[in-house]
PDB file of N, CA and C in Angstrom:
ATOM      1  N   MET A   1       0.714  -1.030  -0.462  1.00 90.00           N
ATOM      2  CA  MET A   1       0.001  -0.266   0.060  1.00 90.00           C
ATOM      3  C   MET A   1       0.818   1.626  -0.160  1.00 90.00           C
ATOM      4  N   LYS A   2       2.372   1.412   0.285  1.00 92.00           N
ATOM      5  CA  LYS A   2       3.008   2.347   0.872  1.00 92.00           C
ATOM      6  C   LYS A   2       3.493   2.644  -0.767  1.00 92.00           C
ATOM      7  N   LEU A   3       3.835   1.249  -1.159  1.00 95.00           N
ATOM      8  CA  LEU A   3       5.088   1.782  -2.318  1.00 95.00           C
ATOM      9  C   LEU A   3       3.720   2.545  -3.399  1.00 95.00           C
ATOM     10  N   PHE A   4       2.046   2.443  -3.993  1.00 96.00           N
ATOM     11  CA  PHE A   4       0.751   2.245  -4.674  1.00 96.00           C
ATOM     12  C   PHE A   4       1.077   3.902  -4.479  1.00 96.00           C
ATOM     13  N   LEU A   5       0.970   4.399  -2.621  1.00 95.00           N
ATOM     14  CA  LEU A   5       0.555   5.347  -2.395  1.00 95.00           C
ATOM     15  C   LEU A   5       2.226   6.497  -3.062  1.00 95.00           C
ATOM     16  N   GLN A   6       2.704   6.100  -2.381  1.00 96.00           N
ATOM     17  CA  GLN A   6       3.935   6.696  -3.027  1.00 96.00           C
ATOM     18  C   GLN A   6       4.543   6.930  -4.477  1.00 96.00           C
ATOM     19  N   ILE A   7       4.204   5.417  -5.113  1.00 97.00           N
ATOM     20  CA  ILE A   7       4.296   5.588  -7.138  1.00 97.00           C
ATOM     21  C   ILE A   7       2.708   7.346  -7.302  1.00 97.00           C
ATOM     22  N   LEU A   8       1.404   6.323  -6.645  1.00 96.00           N
ATOM     23  CA  LEU A   8       1.042   7.627  -7.049  1.00 96.00           C
ATOM     24  C   LEU A   8       0.644   9.774  -6.376  1.00 96.00           C
ATOM     25  N   LEU A   9       1.501   9.363  -5.851  1.00 97.00           N
ATOM     26  CA  LEU A   9       1.713  10.568  -5.297  1.00 97.00           C
ATOM     27  C   LEU A   9       2.889  11.643  -6.545  1.00 97.00           C
ATOM     28  N   ILE A  10       4.247  10.399  -6.204  1.00 97.00           N
ATOM     29  CA  ILE A  10       5.389  11.285  -7.855  1.00 97.00           C
ATOM     30  C   ILE A  10       4.036  11.131  -9.756  1.00 97.00           C
ATOM     31  N   ALA A  11       3.403  10.150  -9.233  1.00 97.00           N
ATOM     32  CA  ALA A  11       2.288  10.628 -10.573  1.00 97.00           C
ATOM     33  C   ALA A  11       1.769  11.516 -10.072  1.00 97.00           C
ATOM     34  N   SER A  12       1.049  12.323  -9.281  1.00 97.00           N
ATOM     35  CA  SER A  12       0.182  13.144  -9.330  1.00 97.00           C
ATOM     36  C   SER A  12       0.677  14.334  -9.309  1.00 97.00           C
ATOM     37  N   SER A  13       2.118  14.510  -8.954  1.00 97.00           N
ATOM     38  CA  SER A  13       2.884  14.968  -8.647  1.00 97.00           C
ATOM     39  C   SER A  13       3.745  16.095 -10.170  1.00 97.00           C
ATOM     40  N   VAL A  14       3.594  14.637 -10.978  1.00 97.00           N
ATOM     41  CA  VAL A  14       4.484  15.595 -12.067  1.00 97.00           C
ATOM     42  C   VAL A  14       2.942  16.319 -13.263  1.00 97.00           C
ATOM     43  N   LEU A  15       2.239  15.396 -13.062  1.00 97.00           N
ATOM     44  CA  LEU A  15       0.694  16.079 -13.680  1.00 97.00           C
ATOM     45  C   LEU A  15       0.259  17.218 -13.462  1.00 97.00           C
ATOM     46  N   LEU A  16       0.044  17.100 -12.672  1.00 96.00           N
ATOM     47  CA  LEU A  16      -0.248  18.502 -10.773  1.00 96.00           C
ATOM     48  C   LEU A  16       0.972  20.286 -11.882  1.00 96.00           C
ATOM     49  N   VAL A  17       1.933  19.976 -12.244  1.00 95.00           N
ATOM     50  CA  VAL A  17       2.869  20.719 -12.487  1.00 95.00           C
ATOM     51  C   VAL A  17       2.284  20.179 -13.899  1.00 95.00           C
ATOM     52  N   VAL A  18       2.316  19.558 -14.809  1.00 93.00           N
ATOM     53  CA  VAL A  18       1.519  19.750 -15.737  1.00 93.00           C
ATOM     54  C   VAL A  18       0.808  20.688 -16.435  1.00 93.00           C
ATOM     55  N   ALA A  19       0.125  20.310 -15.748  1.00 92.00           N
ATOM     56  CA  ALA A  19      -2.119  21.065 -16.120  1.00 92.00           C
ATOM     57  C   ALA A  19      -1.880  22.659 -15.149  1.00 92.00           C
ATOM     58  N   VAL A  20      -1.037  22.825 -14.416  1.00 90.00           N
ATOM     59  CA  VAL A  20      -0.816  23.918 -13.663  1.00 90.00           C
ATOM     60  C   VAL A  20       0.358  25.145 -14.676  1.00 90.00           C
ATOM     61  N   LEU A  21       0.569  24.957 -15.593  1.00 90.00           N
ATOM     62  CA  LEU A  21       1.775  25.474 -16.865  1.00 90.00           C
ATOM     63  C   LEU A  21       0.675  25.048 -17.644  1.00 90.00           C
ATOM     64  N   LEU A  22      -0.289  24.908 -18.093  1.00 88.00           N
ATOM     65  CA  LEU A  22      -0.776  24.907 -19.038  1.00 88.00           C
ATOM     66  C   LEU A  22      -1.915  25.710 -19.236  1.00 88.00           C
ATOM     67  N   HIS A  23      -2.027  26.052 -18.662  1.00 83.00           N
ATOM     68  CA  HIS A  23      -3.195  27.239 -17.801  1.00 83.00           C
ATOM     69  C   HIS A  23      -2.678  28.985 -18.754  1.00 83.00           C
ATOM     70  N   ARG A  24      -4.141  30.091 -18.585  1.00 75.00           N
ATOM     71  CA  ARG A  24      -3.014  30.706 -19.655  1.00 75.00           C
ATOM     72  C   ARG A  24      -3.213  31.480 -18.128  1.00 75.00           C
ATOM     73  N   GLY A  25      -2.045  32.301 -18.177  1.00 72.00           N
ATOM     74  CA  GLY A  25      -2.093  33.911 -16.992  1.00 72.00           C
ATOM     75  C   GLY A  25      -3.099  34.879 -17.582  1.00 72.00           C
ATOM     76  N   ARG A  26      -3.980  35.457 -16.586  1.00 68.00           N
ATOM     77  CA  ARG A  26      -4.944  35.903 -16.434  1.00 68.00           C
ATOM     78  C   ARG A  26      -4.503  37.394 -15.859  1.00 68.00           C
ATOM     79  N   GLY A  27      -3.477  37.933 -15.186  1.00 59.00           N
ATOM     80  CA  GLY A  27      -3.220  39.096 -15.035  1.00 59.00           C
ATOM     81  C   GLY A  27      -2.018  39.358 -15.112  1.00 59.00           C
ATOM     82  N   GLY A  28      -0.854  40.032 -14.411  1.00 47.00           N
ATOM     83  CA  GLY A  28       0.368  41.364 -15.154  1.00 47.00           C
ATOM     84  C   GLY A  28       1.020  40.918 -13.905  1.00 47.00           C
ATOM     85  N   GLY A  29       1.314  39.468 -13.986  1.00 46.00           N
ATOM     86  CA  GLY A  29       2.328  38.717 -13.162  1.00 46.00           C
ATOM     87  C   GLY A  29       4.294  38.572 -14.054  1.00 46.00           C
ATOM     88  N   LEU A  30       4.634  37.105 -13.436  1.00 49.00           N
ATOM     89  CA  LEU A  30       5.771  36.973 -14.812  1.00 49.00           C
ATOM     90  C   LEU A  30       5.611  37.605 -16.202  1.00 49.00           C
ATOM     91  N   SER A  31       4.135  36.833 -16.282  1.00 48.00           N
ATOM     92  CA  SER A  31       4.144  36.033 -17.753  1.00 48.00           C
ATOM     93  C   SER A  31       4.253  36.504 -18.607  1.00 48.00           C
ATOM     94  N   SER A  32       3.695  38.312 -18.470  1.00 50.00           N
ATOM     95  CA  SER A  32       3.719  39.396 -18.607  1.00 50.00           C
ATOM     96  C   SER A  32       4.909  40.305 -19.302  1.00 50.00           C
ATOM     97  N   LEU A  33       5.870  40.219 -17.829  1.00 49.00           N
ATOM     98  CA  LEU A  33       7.119  40.517 -18.162  1.00 49.00           C
ATOM     99  C   LEU A  33       8.128  40.130 -19.196  1.00 49.00           C
ATOM    100  N   PHE A  34       7.192  39.610 -19.903  1.00 56.00           N
ATOM    101  CA  PHE A  34       8.079  38.236 -20.873  1.00 56.00           C
ATOM    102  C   PHE A  34       7.086  38.007 -21.912  1.00 56.00           C
ATOM    103  N   GLY A  35       6.128  39.569 -22.439  1.00 57.00           N
ATOM    104  CA  GLY A  35       6.026  38.533 -23.563  1.00 57.00           C
ATOM    105  C   GLY A  35       4.590  38.498 -23.592  1.00 57.00           C
ATOM    106  N   GLY A  36       4.387  37.720 -22.144  1.00 55.00           N
ATOM    107  CA  GLY A  36       3.049  37.316 -22.214  1.00 55.00           C
ATOM    108  C   GLY A  36       2.071  37.840 -22.058  1.00 55.00           C
ATOM    109  N   GLY A  37       1.833  38.883 -21.879  1.00 53.00           N
ATOM    110  CA  GLY A  37       0.435  40.035 -21.732  1.00 53.00           C
ATOM    111  C   GLY A  37       0.153  39.719 -22.355  1.00 53.00           C
ATOM    112  N   MET A  38      -0.016  40.004 -24.075  1.00 55.00           N
ATOM    113  CA  MET A  38      -0.929  39.543 -24.256  1.00 55.00           C
ATOM    114  C   MET A  38      -3.182  39.565 -23.983  1.00 55.00           C
ATOM    115  N   GLN A  39      -3.825  40.144 -24.197  1.00 55.00           N
ATOM    116  CA  GLN A  39      -4.951  40.758 -24.092  1.00 55.00           C
ATOM    117  C   GLN A  39      -5.860  39.338 -24.714  1.00 55.00           C
ATOM    118  N   SER A  40      -6.288  38.372 -24.792  1.00 54.00           N
ATOM    119  CA  SER A  40      -7.024  37.868 -24.955  1.00 54.00           C
ATOM    120  C   SER A  40      -8.186  38.677 -25.959  1.00 54.00           C
ATOM    121  N   SER A  41      -9.131  38.602 -27.849  1.00 51.00           N
ATOM    122  CA  SER A  41      -9.762  38.889 -27.328  1.00 51.00           C
ATOM    123  C   SER A  41     -11.114  37.923 -27.364  1.00 51.00           C
ATOM    124  N   LEU A  42     -11.466  37.307 -25.765  1.00 53.00           N
ATOM    125  CA  LEU A  42     -12.724  36.551 -25.716  1.00 53.00           C
ATOM    126  C   LEU A  42     -12.717  36.691 -24.549  1.00 53.00           C
ATOM    127  N   ALA A  43     -13.871  36.947 -23.718  1.00 51.00           N
ATOM    128  CA  ALA A  43     -14.342  38.015 -22.664  1.00 51.00           C
ATOM    129  C   ALA A  43     -14.450  36.693 -21.581  1.00 51.00           C
ATOM    130  N   GLY A  44     -14.839  35.851 -22.231  1.00 55.00           N
ATOM    131  CA  GLY A  44     -15.030  34.383 -21.273  1.00 55.00           C
ATOM    132  C   GLY A  44     -14.346  33.017 -21.567  1.00 55.00           C
ATOM    133  N   SER A  45     -14.447  32.410 -21.004  1.00 64.00           N
ATOM    134  CA  SER A  45     -13.694  31.100 -20.625  1.00 64.00           C
ATOM    135  C   SER A  45     -13.469  29.955 -21.710  1.00 64.00           C
ATOM    136  N   SER A  46     -13.217  29.445 -22.034  1.00 82.00           N
ATOM    137  CA  SER A  46     -14.166  28.177 -22.539  1.00 82.00           C
ATOM    138  C   SER A  46     -14.015  27.279 -22.487  1.00 82.00           C
ATOM    139  N   VAL A  47     -14.907  26.093 -23.157  1.00 86.00           N
ATOM    140  CA  VAL A  47     -15.023  24.451 -22.498  1.00 86.00           C
ATOM    141  C   VAL A  47     -13.901  23.644 -22.679  1.00 86.00           C
ATOM    142  N   ALA A  48     -12.627  24.221 -22.804  1.00 85.00           N
ATOM    143  CA  ALA A  48     -11.569  23.584 -23.311  1.00 85.00           C
ATOM    144  C   ALA A  48     -10.523  24.100 -21.721  1.00 85.00           C
ATOM    145  N   GLU A  49     -10.962  25.465 -21.122  1.00 85.00           N
ATOM    146  CA  GLU A  49     -10.515  25.690 -20.067  1.00 85.00           C
ATOM    147  C   GLU A  49     -11.531  25.321 -19.079  1.00 85.00           C
ATOM    148  N   LYS A  50     -12.302  25.232 -18.809  1.00 89.00           N
ATOM    149  CA  LYS A  50     -13.273  24.705 -17.659  1.00 89.00           C
ATOM    150  C   LYS A  50     -12.548  23.517 -17.070  1.00 89.00           C
ATOM    151  N   ASN A  51     -12.775  22.508 -18.646  1.00 91.00           N
ATOM    152  CA  ASN A  51     -11.860  21.121 -18.205  1.00 91.00           C
ATOM    153  C   ASN A  51     -10.666  21.245 -17.864  1.00 91.00           C
ATOM    154  N   LEU A  52      -9.793  22.314 -18.082  1.00 91.00           N
ATOM    155  CA  LEU A  52      -7.976  21.928 -18.228  1.00 91.00           C
ATOM    156  C   LEU A  52      -9.126  22.621 -16.541  1.00 91.00           C
ATOM    157  N   ASP A  53      -9.510  22.956 -16.124  1.00 91.00           N
ATOM    158  CA  ASP A  53      -9.227  22.927 -14.381  1.00 91.00           C
ATOM    159  C   ASP A  53     -10.428  22.734 -13.846  1.00 91.00           C
ATOM    160  N   ARG A  54     -11.093  21.183 -14.408  1.00 94.00           N
ATOM    161  CA  ARG A  54     -11.155  20.784 -13.305  1.00 94.00           C
ATOM    162  C   ARG A  54      -9.859  18.991 -13.549  1.00 94.00           C
ATOM    163  N   ILE A  55      -9.955  19.075 -14.611  1.00 95.00           N
ATOM    164  CA  ILE A  55      -8.784  18.127 -13.886  1.00 95.00           C
ATOM    165  C   ILE A  55      -7.560  18.726 -13.166  1.00 95.00           C
ATOM    166  N   THR A  56      -6.994  19.901 -13.324  1.00 95.00           N
ATOM    167  CA  THR A  56      -6.316  20.506 -12.221  1.00 95.00           C
ATOM    168  C   THR A  56      -6.649  20.106 -10.591  1.00 95.00           C
ATOM    169  N   LEU A  57      -7.542  20.591 -10.721  1.00 96.00           N
ATOM    170  CA  LEU A  57      -8.942  20.073  -9.414  1.00 96.00           C
ATOM    171  C   LEU A  57      -8.721  18.538  -9.086  1.00 96.00           C
ATOM    172  N   GLY A  58      -8.958  18.167  -9.768  1.00 97.00           N
ATOM    173  CA  GLY A  58      -8.789  16.685  -9.375  1.00 97.00           C
ATOM    174  C   GLY A  58      -7.536  16.186  -9.191  1.00 97.00           C
ATOM    175  N   LEU A  59      -6.538  16.238  -9.926  1.00 97.00           N
ATOM    176  CA  LEU A  59      -4.942  15.603 -10.266  1.00 97.00           C
ATOM    177  C   LEU A  59      -4.485  16.522  -8.000  1.00 97.00           C
ATOM    178  N   GLY A  60      -5.447  18.053  -7.629  1.00 97.00           N
ATOM    179  CA  GLY A  60      -4.582  18.319  -6.604  1.00 97.00           C
ATOM    180  C   GLY A  60      -5.207  17.661  -5.266  1.00 97.00           C
ATOM    181  N   ALA A  61      -6.756  16.950  -5.729  1.00 97.00           N
ATOM    182  CA  ALA A  61      -7.583  16.400  -5.110  1.00 97.00           C
ATOM    183  C   ALA A  61      -6.259  14.842  -4.528  1.00 97.00           C
ATOM    184  N   ILE A  62      -6.828  14.293  -5.832  1.00 97.00           N
ATOM    185  CA  ILE A  62      -5.952  12.471  -5.094  1.00 97.00           C
ATOM    186  C   ILE A  62      -4.226  12.907  -5.446  1.00 97.00           C
ATOM    187  N   TRP A  63      -3.468  14.288  -5.111  1.00 97.00           N
ATOM    188  CA  TRP A  63      -2.299  14.521  -4.319  1.00 97.00           C
ATOM    189  C   TRP A  63      -2.340  14.214  -2.863  1.00 97.00           C
ATOM    190  N   LEU A  64      -3.864  15.680  -2.364  1.00 97.00           N
ATOM    191  CA  LEU A  64      -3.657  15.504  -1.724  1.00 97.00           C
ATOM    192  C   LEU A  64      -4.205  14.461  -0.803  1.00 97.00           C
ATOM    193  N   ILE A  65      -5.116  13.273  -0.813  1.00 96.00           N
ATOM    194  CA  ILE A  65      -5.019  12.139  -0.764  1.00 96.00           C
ATOM    195  C   ILE A  65      -3.940  11.257  -0.307  1.00 96.00           C
ATOM    196  N   SER A  66      -3.005  11.482  -1.330  1.00 97.00           N
ATOM    197  CA  SER A  66      -2.173  10.410  -1.518  1.00 97.00           C
ATOM    198  C   SER A  66      -0.624  11.154  -0.131  1.00 97.00           C
ATOM    199  N   ILE A  67      -1.067  11.879   0.133  1.00 96.00           N
ATOM    200  CA  ILE A  67       0.130  13.111   0.904  1.00 96.00           C
ATOM    201  C   ILE A  67      -0.250  12.914   1.979  1.00 96.00           C
ATOM    202  N   VAL A  68      -1.979  12.503   2.314  1.00 96.00           N
ATOM    203  CA  VAL A  68      -3.011  12.286   3.594  1.00 96.00           C
ATOM    204  C   VAL A  68      -2.185  10.626   4.150  1.00 96.00           C
ATOM    205  N   GLY A  69      -2.982  10.620   3.295  1.00 96.00           N
ATOM    206  CA  GLY A  69      -2.446   8.791   3.513  1.00 96.00           C
ATOM    207  C   GLY A  69      -0.774   8.058   3.520  1.00 96.00           C
ATOM    208  N   LEU A  70      -0.535   9.061   2.872  1.00 95.00           N
ATOM    209  CA  LEU A  70       1.613   8.617   2.956  1.00 95.00           C
ATOM    210  C   LEU A  70       1.912   9.623   5.126  1.00 95.00           C
ATOM    211  N   GLY A  71       1.053  10.285   4.715  1.00 95.00           N
ATOM    212  CA  GLY A  71       1.108  10.839   5.990  1.00 95.00           C
ATOM    213  C   GLY A  71       0.459   9.810   7.000  1.00 95.00           C
ATOM    214  N   LEU A  72      -0.702   8.500   7.465  1.00 95.00           N
ATOM    215  CA  LEU A  72      -1.089   7.699   8.334  1.00 95.00           C
ATOM    216  C   LEU A  72      -0.187   6.404   7.827  1.00 95.00           C
ATOM    217  N   LEU A  73       0.108   6.709   6.754  1.00 94.00           N
ATOM    218  CA  LEU A  73       1.233   5.050   7.367  1.00 94.00           C
ATOM    219  C   LEU A  73       2.151   4.960   7.603  1.00 94.00           C
ATOM    220  N   LEU A  74       2.380   6.513   7.535  1.00 91.00           N
ATOM    221  CA  LEU A  74       4.158   6.460   8.274  1.00 91.00           C
ATOM    222  C   LEU A  74       4.246   7.113   9.874  1.00 91.00           C
ATOM    223  N   LYS A  75       3.087   7.471  10.253  1.00 88.00           N
ATOM    224  CA  LYS A  75       3.229   7.542  11.289  1.00 88.00           C
ATOM    225  C   LYS A  75       2.702   6.244  12.260  1.00 88.00           C
ATOM    226  N   ILE A  76       2.437   5.194  11.564  1.00 75.00           N
ATOM    227  CA  ILE A  76       2.364   4.383  12.740  1.00 75.00           C
ATOM    228  C   ILE A  76       3.263   3.490  12.381  1.00 75.00           C
TER     229      ILE A  76
END
């Protein structure tokens, strides 16, 4: 069980980083410093962006569950 949770943690961590990097920048953060501050002509979010939000939230939940599970297993 411990090995499964460790593998799940590593896989979800990598996928979560990729999912966060796929999101479009919305503010004047660091992405606008390097030429990424171009405004979009579409005001609303697309279906693909909403699905990416759902996937990111799901991966975050899997990551959190695997962290808590590993913490409980290592505490024993």
